[in-house]
Amino acid sequence: MQDTHKKAFDMTADLNSHANTQTGNRGLQIEEPLIFEQDSMGHCGVDWPDFQLSHDHLGNLHRSKPIGLPGLSEPQIVRHYTRLSQKNYAIDMGLYPLGSCTMKHNPRLNEKIARLPGLADLHPLQPLDTVQGALEIMDRLAHWLKVLTGMPSVSLSPAAGAHGELCGMMAIKAALDHRGEKRHKVLVAESAHGTNPATAAACGFDVEAIPAGPDGQIDFDLLLQKLTPDVAALMLTNPNTCGLFEKDIIKIAKALHDIGAFFYCDGANFNAIVGKVRPGDLGIDCMHINLHKTFSTPHGGGGPGSGPVVFSEALAPFVPLPYVIRDQNNKFCLIEHNDDGHSVGRLKAFHGQMGMFIRALTYMLSHGADGLKQVAEDAVLNANYILASLKDIFTPTYNRFCMHEVLFDDRFLDGTSVTTLDFAKAMIDEGYHPMTMYFPLVVHGALLIEPTETESKESLDQFIAMMRHLAIQAKNGNQDLFKTAPCLTPRRRLDETLAARKPILRWVPEANH
């Protein structure tokens, strides 16, 4: 099978080398210029009626030169965006092994419910009497999040995971201020997401990293040495970014509380333990939950995101506004002002991402408590199936079962001159989005793979066969396969360093270059 696959690849690569066509197209893969480069004077997608310009309402503010929009007909526009959509890879296209980001399948039921009339056209300024159903959705979602985490309080308003971190750390700072304490240091696990130390610093704390031990978990003995009276909190991800459950987490929580510090948990990987473990039972004081990661709301493209935060009893008085309550007349109300003055106040305009709340609650209700537990078990099973199937040819970083994602390092590439980046580019030619590379930073040449719970055994087997094939090619010295990859994409390998340091973010006419 692998020989056949190799022959097919070699034939395709050979054809590709002769694919210099007159049009720039390759087969039915159409070369797509920018929309501005398709400008054709006089074309327009709509027919405007004749009208007279009036300057009465604009004074001297009328436009003095052309706006610079391209002229295209409706068919040109439709074709342009259809072609662009075909160049986009998504979880609905195939297995998406990106670790740490959890590209989950978005059930179509979620989308159907979120688009129901009455929900899709809600406005945050509607009178409360007209949005009782929407407020009940928020109340029920809050209830589920509290039950699943074992935490008594929740804020739905944060707009994303990092915003949730800010929310949690602001509450910790407010609680310390309320106690009259000026603790200035936040400890952050070395394997943390980069947003953790950035958030702590944004809240005015000094950040000190806590390294992991040889087992990939936080070094508990070293942590104890760092727990001085000036420590405000520890920020830790669990399961951590190495795909491991922190076995000392209860001892860590107790040690923090013994010195009066708080325990912040990055809930990015809650999908691995939802329905199995309640973070509140572990001694955690606050944790953000990325709805897209655990409860299957859309991810990517910058939003709209949603990162609710759950709080312990100790931090509940400092929860941001607004929040929903049911009053004595059994009506739902938004609490937008807090007379006791403890709340950290508003984090954003309005009340959060309603569309994401609907999708997340739909996911919860359609799965039920037992279904959510099954989601976590399937995610862990899939990751360990990949680990068991590849560990003889790849190099697992840690010799133990993993949670929802499996971590390899680049030792299996020693002596091949193939790098993790080269390997990832070759995966693209095989029709797979690469896994997360070079993260977590504590692992050299990291390959972090997360298959998600919705992948079938057949799709996992196909992915595993592809990974084994590439590993064998690397070990056999077939460097061209990797150094020239990707060969089958509209664009070949890009200068990623130049793109990162000198990005061209705005199109300008060629004459203006």
Short mmCIF file of C-alpha atoms in Angstrom, two decimals:
data_model
loop_
_atom_site.label_atom_id
_atom_site.label_comp_id
_atom_site.label_asym_id
_atom_site.label_seq_id
_atom_site.Cartn_x
_atom_site.Cartn_y
_atom_site.Cartn_z
CA MET A 1 0.00 0.00 0.00
CA GLN A 2 2.79 2.33 0.88
CA ASP A 3 4.62 1.55 -2.41
CA THR A 4 1.47 2.34 -4.35
CA HIS A 5 1.06 5.51 -2.41
CA LYS A 6 4.66 6.48 -3.15
CA LYS A 7 4.25 5.85 -6.87
CA ALA A 8 1.13 7.99 -6.95
CA PHE A 9 2.96 10.72 -5.13
CA ASP A 10 5.95 10.53 -7.46
CA MET A 11 3.69 10.71 -10.52
CA THR A 12 1.86 13.72 -9.10
CA ALA A 13 5.08 15.45 -8.22
CA ASP A 14 6.39 14.82 -11.74
CA LEU A 15 3.23 16.23 -13.30
CA ASN A 16 3.44 19.19 -10.97
CA SER A 17 6.92 20.04 -12.22
CA HIS A 18 5.45 20.42 -15.74
CA ALA A 19 2.37 22.35 -14.64
CA ASN A 20 3.34 25.76 -16.03
CA THR A 21 0.12 26.55 -17.90
CA GLN A 22 -0.69 29.62 -19.97
CA THR A 23 -3.49 30.63 -17.58
CA GLY A 24 -1.67 29.89 -14.36
CA ASN A 25 -4.44 27.40 -13.54
CA ARG A 26 -3.61 23.76 -12.76
CA GLY A 27 -6.32 21.36 -13.80
CA LEU A 28 -9.49 22.68 -12.22
CA GLN A 29 -7.54 24.49 -9.54
CA ILE A 30 -8.04 28.10 -10.56
CA GLU A 31 -5.38 30.71 -9.93
CA GLU A 32 -7.16 33.39 -7.93
CA PRO A 33 -6.01 37.02 -8.10
CA LEU A 34 -6.99 39.54 -5.44
CA ILE A 35 -10.40 41.11 -5.86
CA PHE A 36 -8.76 44.48 -6.59
CA GLU A 37 -6.72 42.89 -9.36
CA GLN A 38 -9.97 41.77 -11.01
CA ASP A 39 -11.24 45.34 -11.28
CA SER A 40 -13.04 45.88 -14.57
CA MET A 41 -14.21 49.46 -15.09
CA GLY A 42 -17.94 49.89 -15.39
CA HIS A 43 -18.97 46.54 -13.96
CA CYS A 44 -21.31 46.53 -10.99
CA GLY A 45 -23.35 43.87 -9.20
CA VAL A 46 -26.45 46.05 -8.81
CA ASP A 47 -28.39 48.55 -10.91
CA TRP A 48 -28.56 51.98 -9.29
CA PRO A 49 -31.43 54.29 -10.17
CA ASP A 50 -30.51 57.73 -11.45
CA PHE A 51 -30.32 60.17 -8.60
CA GLN A 52 -29.10 63.66 -7.94
CA LEU A 53 -26.39 64.21 -5.37
CA SER A 54 -27.38 66.55 -2.60
CA HIS A 55 -24.81 68.44 -0.57
CA ASP A 56 -27.36 69.86 1.84
CA HIS A 57 -26.73 67.33 4.59
CA LEU A 58 -22.98 66.85 4.11
CA GLY A 59 -21.65 70.37 4.00
CA ASN A 60 -18.06 70.20 2.89
CA LEU A 61 -17.66 66.59 3.84
CA HIS A 62 -18.50 65.11 0.43
CA ARG A 63 -15.94 62.82 -1.20
CA SER A 64 -13.40 64.58 -3.40
CA LYS A 65 -11.97 61.57 -5.22
CA PRO A 66 -13.03 58.03 -6.26
CA ILE A 67 -13.49 55.57 -3.40
CA GLY A 68 -11.24 53.00 -5.07
CA LEU A 69 -13.54 49.95 -4.92
CA PRO A 70 -13.11 47.40 -7.70
CA GLY A 71 -15.82 47.10 -10.34
CA LEU A 72 -17.09 43.54 -10.69
CA SER A 73 -20.29 41.95 -11.87
CA GLU A 74 -22.30 39.63 -9.65
CA PRO A 75 -20.96 36.44 -11.33
CA GLN A 76 -17.39 37.68 -10.85
CA ILE A 77 -18.02 38.30 -7.17
CA VAL A 78 -19.70 34.93 -6.64
CA ARG A 79 -16.87 33.07 -8.39
CA HIS A 80 -14.21 34.97 -6.45
CA TYR A 81 -15.59 34.13 -3.03
CA THR A 82 -16.53 30.58 -4.01
CA ARG A 83 -12.94 29.94 -5.11
CA LEU A 84 -11.59 31.48 -1.93
CA SER A 85 -13.85 29.24 0.14
CA GLN A 86 -12.43 26.21 -1.67
CA LYS A 87 -8.91 27.18 -0.63
CA ASN A 88 -9.83 27.20 3.04
CA TYR A 89 -9.16 24.08 5.08
CA ALA A 90 -11.56 23.33 7.91
CA ILE A 91 -12.62 20.54 10.25
CA ASP A 92 -15.51 19.89 7.83
CA MET A 93 -12.92 19.13 5.11
CA GLY A 94 -10.93 16.52 6.97
CA LEU A 95 -9.06 15.57 10.13
CA TYR A 96 -7.62 18.67 11.75
CA PRO A 97 -4.84 17.56 14.13
CA LEU A 98 -4.04 20.99 15.56
CA GLY A 99 -3.12 20.44 19.19
CA SER A 100 -4.04 22.80 22.00
CA CYS A 101 -6.63 24.60 19.86
CA THR A 102 -9.17 21.75 19.69
CA MET A 103 -10.79 22.08 16.28
CA LYS A 104 -14.13 20.49 17.08
CA HIS A 105 -16.90 19.52 14.72
CA ASN A 106 -19.75 22.02 14.98
CA PRO A 107 -23.01 20.02 14.89
CA ARG A 108 -25.49 21.44 12.38
CA LEU A 109 -28.17 21.30 15.07
CA ASN A 110 -26.31 24.07 16.92
CA GLU A 111 -26.41 26.25 13.82
CA LYS A 112 -30.08 25.51 13.15
CA ILE A 113 -31.12 26.54 16.65
CA ALA A 114 -28.96 29.68 16.67
CA ARG A 115 -30.60 30.81 13.41
CA LEU A 116 -34.17 30.44 14.62
CA PRO A 117 -36.25 33.59 14.12
CA GLY A 118 -36.44 35.38 17.43
CA LEU A 119 -32.94 34.29 18.41
CA ALA A 120 -30.94 35.33 15.35
CA ASP A 121 -32.32 38.88 15.35
CA LEU A 122 -32.05 39.70 19.04
CA HIS A 123 -30.80 43.16 19.94
CA PRO A 124 -29.02 43.88 23.24
CA LEU A 125 -31.04 47.06 23.75
CA GLN A 126 -34.44 45.35 23.56
CA PRO A 127 -36.64 45.82 26.64
CA LEU A 128 -36.14 42.94 29.06
CA ASP A 129 -39.80 41.95 28.81
CA THR A 130 -39.22 41.06 25.14
CA VAL A 131 -36.12 38.91 25.73
CA GLN A 132 -37.15 36.69 28.62
CA GLY A 133 -36.37 33.59 26.58
CA ALA A 134 -32.86 34.83 25.78
CA LEU A 135 -32.18 35.59 29.43
CA GLU A 136 -33.41 32.13 30.37
CA ILE A 137 -30.94 30.66 27.86
CA MET A 138 -28.15 32.60 29.58
CA ASP A 139 -29.38 31.47 32.99
CA ARG A 140 -29.54 27.81 31.94
CA LEU A 141 -26.09 27.96 30.32
CA ALA A 142 -24.69 29.50 33.50
CA HIS A 143 -26.34 26.72 35.50
CA TRP A 144 -24.76 23.99 33.34
CA LEU A 145 -21.31 25.60 33.56
CA LYS A 146 -21.57 25.80 37.34
CA VAL A 147 -22.71 22.19 37.63
CA LEU A 148 -20.03 20.86 35.28
CA THR A 149 -17.23 22.75 37.02
CA GLY A 150 -18.49 22.51 40.60
CA MET A 151 -18.14 26.26 40.97
CA PRO A 152 -20.84 28.48 42.54
CA SER A 153 -20.54 31.55 40.31
CA VAL A 154 -19.97 32.37 36.64
CA SER A 155 -19.54 35.34 34.34
CA LEU A 156 -20.69 34.91 30.74
CA SER A 157 -19.51 38.23 29.37
CA PRO A 158 -15.80 37.64 28.48
CA ALA A 159 -15.35 37.59 24.72
CA ALA A 160 -12.63 34.92 24.46
CA GLY A 161 -10.27 32.75 26.46
CA ALA A 162 -7.65 35.45 26.94
CA HIS A 163 -10.40 37.90 27.89
CA GLY A 164 -11.55 35.32 30.42
CA GLU A 165 -8.04 35.19 31.86
CA LEU A 166 -8.17 38.95 32.26
CA CYS A 167 -11.54 38.63 33.97
CA GLY A 168 -10.25 36.03 36.41
CA MET A 169 -7.06 37.86 37.27
CA MET A 170 -8.96 41.12 37.75
CA ALA A 171 -11.21 39.32 40.25
CA ILE A 172 -8.16 37.98 42.09
CA LYS A 173 -6.64 41.44 42.22
CA ALA A 174 -9.93 42.89 43.49
CA ALA A 175 -10.14 40.22 46.18
CA LEU A 176 -6.61 40.96 47.34
CA ASP A 177 -7.33 44.69 47.39
CA HIS A 178 -10.46 44.01 49.42
CA ARG A 179 -8.30 42.14 51.94
CA GLY A 180 -5.90 45.07 51.99
CA GLU A 181 -3.04 42.95 50.66
CA LYS A 182 -0.53 44.13 48.06
CA ARG A 183 0.75 40.85 46.71
CA HIS A 184 2.60 41.52 43.49
CA LYS A 185 3.79 38.17 42.14
CA VAL A 186 1.99 35.63 39.92
CA LEU A 187 3.56 32.24 39.27
CA VAL A 188 2.96 30.78 35.81
CA ALA A 189 3.72 27.24 34.73
CA GLU A 190 6.49 27.19 32.12
CA SER A 191 4.33 25.18 29.72
CA ALA A 192 1.47 27.70 29.88
CA HIS A 193 -0.16 29.36 26.92
CA GLY A 194 1.56 32.66 26.19
CA THR A 195 -1.54 34.57 27.14
CA ASN A 196 -1.15 33.54 30.81
CA PRO A 197 1.96 35.59 31.64
CA ALA A 198 0.74 38.39 29.36
CA THR A 199 -2.53 38.61 31.27
CA ALA A 200 -0.84 38.61 34.67
CA ALA A 201 1.50 41.38 33.51
CA ALA A 202 -1.43 43.36 32.08
CA CYS A 203 -3.01 43.26 35.55
CA GLY A 204 0.14 44.74 37.06
CA PHE A 205 1.65 41.57 38.52
CA ASP A 206 5.26 40.46 38.29
CA VAL A 207 5.49 37.10 36.55
CA GLU A 208 7.73 34.23 37.56
CA ALA A 209 7.85 30.98 35.59
CA ILE A 210 7.68 27.58 37.29
CA PRO A 211 9.48 24.91 35.23
CA ALA A 212 8.13 21.46 34.62
CA GLY A 213 9.84 18.38 35.97
CA PRO A 214 11.13 15.54 33.78
CA ASP A 215 7.63 14.02 33.83
CA GLY A 216 6.14 17.07 32.07
CA GLN A 217 4.27 18.28 35.15
CA ILE A 218 4.87 21.22 37.41
CA ASP A 219 7.80 20.69 39.78
CA PHE A 220 5.91 20.59 43.09
CA ASP A 221 8.98 20.83 45.33
CA LEU A 222 10.23 23.85 43.42
CA LEU A 223 6.76 25.40 43.58
CA LEU A 224 6.78 25.10 47.38
CA GLN A 225 10.03 27.06 47.48
CA LYS A 226 8.39 29.84 45.44
CA LEU A 227 5.31 30.18 47.65
CA THR A 228 6.23 33.31 49.54
CA PRO A 229 3.78 35.81 51.12
CA ASP A 230 4.02 38.09 48.09
CA VAL A 231 2.50 35.48 45.75
CA ALA A 232 -0.98 36.46 44.59
CA ALA A 233 -1.78 33.43 42.45
CA LEU A 234 -0.61 30.54 40.35
CA MET A 235 -1.77 30.18 36.74
CA LEU A 236 -1.81 26.58 35.58
CA THR A 237 -3.41 24.71 32.68
CA ASN A 238 -4.97 21.34 33.47
CA PRO A 239 -4.71 19.06 31.59
CA ASN A 240 -1.54 20.90 30.72
CA THR A 241 -0.19 21.82 27.29
CA CYS A 242 1.88 18.62 27.22
CA GLY A 243 -1.41 16.70 27.19
CA LEU A 244 -0.95 15.50 30.77
CA PHE A 245 -3.16 15.70 33.84
CA GLU A 246 -1.37 17.40 36.73
CA LYS A 247 -1.37 14.62 39.34
CA ASP A 248 -0.36 16.97 42.18
CA ILE A 249 -3.11 19.47 41.52
CA ILE A 250 -4.93 19.00 44.86
CA LYS A 251 -1.66 19.39 46.76
CA ILE A 252 -0.89 22.48 44.68
CA ALA A 253 -4.28 24.04 45.51
CA LYS A 254 -3.83 23.38 49.23
CA ALA A 255 -0.31 24.83 49.26
CA LEU A 256 -1.57 27.99 47.55
CA HIS A 257 -4.51 28.43 49.90
CA ASP A 258 -2.29 27.84 52.94
CA ILE A 259 -0.39 31.04 52.11
CA GLY A 260 -3.54 32.98 51.14
CA ALA A 261 -2.90 32.88 47.38
CA PHE A 262 -5.43 32.02 44.66
CA PHE A 263 -5.40 29.25 42.09
CA TYR A 264 -6.20 30.26 38.50
CA CYS A 265 -6.76 27.42 36.04
CA ASP A 266 -6.52 27.91 32.30
CA GLY A 267 -9.51 25.87 31.17
CA ALA A 268 -8.38 25.57 27.57
CA ASN A 269 -8.28 21.79 27.82
CA PHE A 270 -11.49 21.27 29.80
CA ASN A 271 -12.77 19.16 26.89
CA ALA A 272 -10.54 16.32 28.12
CA ILE A 273 -12.20 16.12 31.54
CA VAL A 274 -15.71 17.56 31.17
CA GLY A 275 -18.19 15.26 32.88
CA LYS A 276 -15.30 13.40 34.52
CA VAL A 277 -13.68 15.93 36.86
CA ARG A 278 -15.08 19.09 38.46
CA PRO A 279 -12.36 21.75 38.75
CA GLY A 280 -14.04 23.14 41.87
CA ASP A 281 -13.36 19.83 43.61
CA LEU A 282 -9.66 20.23 42.83
CA GLY A 283 -9.44 23.51 44.77
CA ILE A 284 -9.40 25.87 41.80
CA ASP A 285 -10.59 29.44 42.46
CA CYS A 286 -11.39 30.55 38.93
CA MET A 287 -11.16 29.14 35.43
CA HIS A 288 -12.09 30.38 32.00
CA ILE A 289 -13.86 28.05 29.60
CA ASN A 290 -13.42 28.39 25.85
CA LEU A 291 -16.89 27.49 24.59
CA HIS A 292 -15.45 26.61 21.18
CA LYS A 293 -13.08 24.05 22.64
CA THR A 294 -15.34 22.17 24.98
CA PHE A 295 -18.85 22.98 23.82
CA SER A 296 -18.37 23.09 20.05
CA THR A 297 -19.10 26.65 19.09
CA PRO A 298 -17.38 27.92 15.92
CA HIS A 299 -13.67 28.58 16.21
CA GLY A 300 -11.19 30.60 14.24
CA GLY A 301 -11.12 33.77 12.24
CA GLY A 302 -11.00 35.90 15.34
CA GLY A 303 -14.47 35.34 16.61
CA PRO A 304 -17.09 35.90 17.68
CA GLY A 305 -15.60 34.20 20.70
CA SER A 306 -16.84 33.52 24.17
CA GLY A 307 -14.86 32.70 27.29
CA PRO A 308 -17.07 32.42 30.38
CA VAL A 309 -15.29 32.30 33.74
CA VAL A 310 -16.34 30.30 36.79
CA PHE A 311 -15.48 31.41 40.32
CA SER A 312 -15.13 29.87 43.78
CA GLU A 313 -16.99 31.22 46.83
CA ALA A 314 -13.95 33.33 47.69
CA LEU A 315 -14.07 35.18 44.37
CA ALA A 316 -17.82 35.20 43.74
CA PRO A 317 -18.35 38.73 45.22
CA PHE A 318 -16.01 40.14 42.56
CA VAL A 319 -17.75 38.69 39.50
CA PRO A 320 -18.09 41.16 36.62
CA LEU A 321 -21.38 42.72 35.61
CA PRO A 322 -23.89 42.13 34.19
CA TYR A 323 -25.33 38.78 35.26
CA VAL A 324 -28.77 37.21 35.09
CA ILE A 325 -31.04 36.46 38.05
CA ARG A 326 -34.66 35.32 38.41
CA ASP A 327 -36.61 37.77 40.59
CA GLN A 328 -39.43 37.14 43.07
CA ASN A 329 -41.99 37.44 40.26
CA ASN A 330 -40.25 34.61 38.40
CA LYS A 331 -38.98 37.00 35.74
CA PHE A 332 -35.40 37.14 34.51
CA CYS A 333 -33.44 40.34 35.12
CA LEU A 334 -29.99 41.62 34.27
CA ILE A 335 -28.03 42.93 37.24
CA GLU A 336 -26.02 45.80 35.78
CA HIS A 337 -25.14 47.61 39.01
CA ASN A 338 -23.84 46.14 42.24
CA ASP A 339 -24.45 48.16 45.40
CA ASP A 340 -21.76 46.47 47.49
CA GLY A 341 -19.06 47.78 45.17
CA HIS A 342 -17.05 44.56 45.09
CA SER A 343 -17.62 43.69 41.42
CA VAL A 344 -14.83 44.45 38.98
CA GLY A 345 -17.53 46.08 36.81
CA ARG A 346 -18.15 45.64 33.14
CA LEU A 347 -15.62 43.96 30.86
CA LYS A 348 -17.36 44.76 27.59
CA ALA A 349 -20.40 46.38 26.15
CA PHE A 350 -23.65 44.45 26.51
CA HIS A 351 -23.90 40.92 27.84
CA GLY A 352 -21.71 38.53 25.82
CA GLN A 353 -21.99 36.55 22.58
CA MET A 354 -25.60 35.40 22.48
CA GLY A 355 -25.09 33.27 19.38
CA MET A 356 -22.35 31.30 21.11
CA PHE A 357 -24.47 30.87 24.24
CA ILE A 358 -27.25 29.31 22.16
CA ARG A 359 -24.87 26.95 20.35
CA ALA A 360 -23.12 25.86 23.57
CA LEU A 361 -26.39 25.20 25.40
CA THR A 362 -27.73 23.31 22.38
CA TYR A 363 -24.61 21.14 22.46
CA MET A 364 -25.01 20.48 26.19
CA LEU A 365 -28.71 19.64 25.98
CA SER A 366 -28.32 17.43 22.91
CA HIS A 367 -25.54 15.42 24.57
CA GLY A 368 -26.79 15.39 28.13
CA ALA A 369 -24.55 14.77 31.12
CA ASP A 370 -23.70 11.23 30.03
CA GLY A 371 -22.96 12.40 26.46
CA LEU A 372 -20.55 15.08 27.63
CA LYS A 373 -18.72 12.50 29.69
CA GLN A 374 -18.53 10.31 26.59
CA VAL A 375 -17.09 13.25 24.61
CA ALA A 376 -14.18 13.50 27.06
CA GLU A 377 -13.60 9.75 27.05
CA ASP A 378 -13.63 9.58 23.24
CA ALA A 379 -11.21 12.51 22.96
CA VAL A 380 -8.75 10.81 25.30
CA LEU A 381 -9.21 7.45 23.59
CA ASN A 382 -8.53 8.90 20.13
CA ALA A 383 -5.36 10.66 21.27
CA ASN A 384 -4.03 7.52 22.95
CA TYR A 385 -4.86 5.44 19.86
CA ILE A 386 -2.60 7.73 17.83
CA LEU A 387 0.07 7.57 20.54
CA ALA A 388 0.01 3.77 20.61
CA SER A 389 0.04 3.54 16.81
CA LEU A 390 2.98 5.86 16.27
CA LYS A 391 5.20 5.47 19.32
CA ASP A 392 7.40 2.82 17.66
CA ILE A 393 8.47 5.18 14.88
CA PHE A 394 7.97 8.66 16.39
CA THR A 395 9.42 9.71 19.76
CA PRO A 396 6.79 10.37 22.46
CA THR A 397 8.08 13.03 24.82
CA TYR A 398 6.68 11.33 27.90
CA ASN A 399 6.36 7.61 28.52
CA ARG A 400 2.78 7.54 29.79
CA PHE A 401 -0.81 7.74 28.62
CA CYS A 402 -1.88 11.16 27.46
CA MET A 403 -5.13 13.06 27.76
CA HIS A 404 -6.83 14.61 24.69
CA GLU A 405 -3.62 15.39 22.78
CA VAL A 406 -0.41 13.52 22.17
CA LEU A 407 3.01 15.13 22.19
CA PHE A 408 6.01 13.98 20.16
CA ASP A 409 9.41 15.65 19.88
CA ASP A 410 11.79 15.67 16.92
CA ARG A 411 14.26 13.01 18.09
CA PHE A 412 12.86 10.59 15.50
CA LEU A 413 14.23 12.96 12.83
CA ASP A 414 17.79 12.90 14.20
CA GLY A 415 20.31 12.44 11.38
CA THR A 416 17.77 13.02 8.60
CA SER A 417 18.23 16.83 8.15
CA VAL A 418 14.42 16.97 8.08
CA THR A 419 12.96 19.44 10.57
CA THR A 420 9.56 19.56 12.23
CA LEU A 421 8.65 22.37 9.83
CA ASP A 422 9.68 20.29 6.80
CA PHE A 423 7.60 17.39 8.09
CA ALA A 424 4.57 19.62 8.56
CA LYS A 425 4.87 20.99 5.00
CA ALA A 426 4.93 17.46 3.61
CA MET A 427 1.70 16.73 5.50
CA ILE A 428 0.02 19.48 3.48
CA ASP A 429 0.83 17.69 0.22
CA GLU A 430 -0.80 14.60 1.73
CA GLY A 431 -4.02 16.54 2.33
CA TYR A 432 -3.67 17.19 6.05
CA HIS A 433 -3.47 20.41 7.99
CA PRO A 434 -0.29 20.15 10.09
CA MET A 435 -0.41 19.56 13.81
CA THR A 436 0.72 22.27 16.22
CA MET A 437 4.47 22.72 15.81
CA TYR A 438 7.12 23.89 18.26
CA PHE A 439 4.59 24.19 21.10
CA PRO A 440 4.78 23.73 24.00
CA LEU A 441 8.06 25.59 24.02
CA VAL A 442 9.50 23.34 26.71
CA VAL A 443 9.81 20.51 24.16
CA HIS A 444 12.36 20.64 21.33
CA GLY A 445 10.78 20.37 17.87
CA ALA A 446 7.37 19.63 19.35
CA LEU A 447 4.61 17.97 17.31
CA LEU A 448 1.36 18.32 19.27
CA ILE A 449 -1.51 16.29 17.79
CA GLU A 450 -5.14 16.49 18.87
CA PRO A 451 -7.58 14.38 16.85
CA THR A 452 -10.89 15.44 18.55
CA GLU A 453 -13.51 13.02 19.69
CA THR A 454 -15.57 13.00 16.50
CA GLU A 455 -12.95 11.27 14.34
CA SER A 456 -13.77 7.68 13.33
CA LYS A 457 -11.30 4.81 13.58
CA GLU A 458 -11.08 4.84 9.77
CA SER A 459 -10.05 8.48 9.61
CA LEU A 460 -7.57 7.97 12.45
CA ASP A 461 -6.07 4.95 10.67
CA GLN A 462 -5.68 6.94 7.46
CA PHE A 463 -3.94 9.74 9.35
CA ILE A 464 -1.68 7.27 11.16
CA ALA A 465 -0.74 5.57 7.85
CA MET A 466 0.17 8.95 6.37
CA MET A 467 2.31 9.88 9.38
CA ARG A 468 4.12 6.53 9.30
CA HIS A 469 4.72 6.88 5.56
CA LEU A 470 6.32 10.30 6.00
CA ALA A 471 8.44 9.15 8.94
CA ILE A 472 9.74 6.24 6.85
CA GLN A 473 10.50 8.57 3.94
CA ALA A 474 12.46 10.85 6.27
CA LYS A 475 14.46 7.98 7.74
CA ASN A 476 15.14 6.64 4.20
CA GLY A 477 16.79 9.93 3.25
CA ASN A 478 14.13 11.18 0.83
CA GLN A 479 14.92 14.79 1.65
CA ASP A 480 13.41 16.22 -1.55
CA LEU A 481 9.98 15.10 -0.40
CA PHE A 482 10.32 17.42 2.60
CA LYS A 483 12.60 20.25 1.54
CA THR A 484 10.45 21.15 -1.49
CA ALA A 485 7.07 20.66 0.19
CA PRO A 486 4.39 21.74 -0.24
CA CYS A 487 4.43 21.08 -4.00
CA LEU A 488 0.69 20.63 -4.62
CA THR A 489 -0.69 23.86 -3.13
CA PRO A 490 -1.58 27.09 -4.95
CA ARG A 491 1.45 28.65 -3.26
CA ARG A 492 4.69 26.80 -2.50
CA ARG A 493 6.69 27.23 0.69
CA LEU A 494 6.56 30.82 1.83
CA ASP A 495 9.20 32.84 3.61
CA GLU A 496 7.43 32.72 6.95
CA THR A 497 10.06 34.83 8.71
CA LEU A 498 9.67 37.64 6.17
CA ALA A 499 5.89 37.30 6.28
CA ALA A 500 5.90 37.63 10.07
CA ARG A 501 8.35 40.52 10.26
CA LYS A 502 7.30 42.49 7.19
CA PRO A 503 3.65 41.59 6.58
CA ILE A 504 1.87 43.21 3.68
CA LEU A 505 -1.59 43.76 5.10
CA ARG A 506 -3.06 46.21 2.61
CA TRP A 507 -3.27 46.07 -1.17
CA VAL A 508 -2.18 49.20 -2.99
CA PRO A 509 -2.15 49.81 -6.76
CA GLU A 510 1.05 48.65 -8.40
CA ALA A 511 1.85 52.20 -9.51
CA ASN A 512 2.04 53.26 -5.85
CA HIS A 513 4.62 50.66 -4.83
#
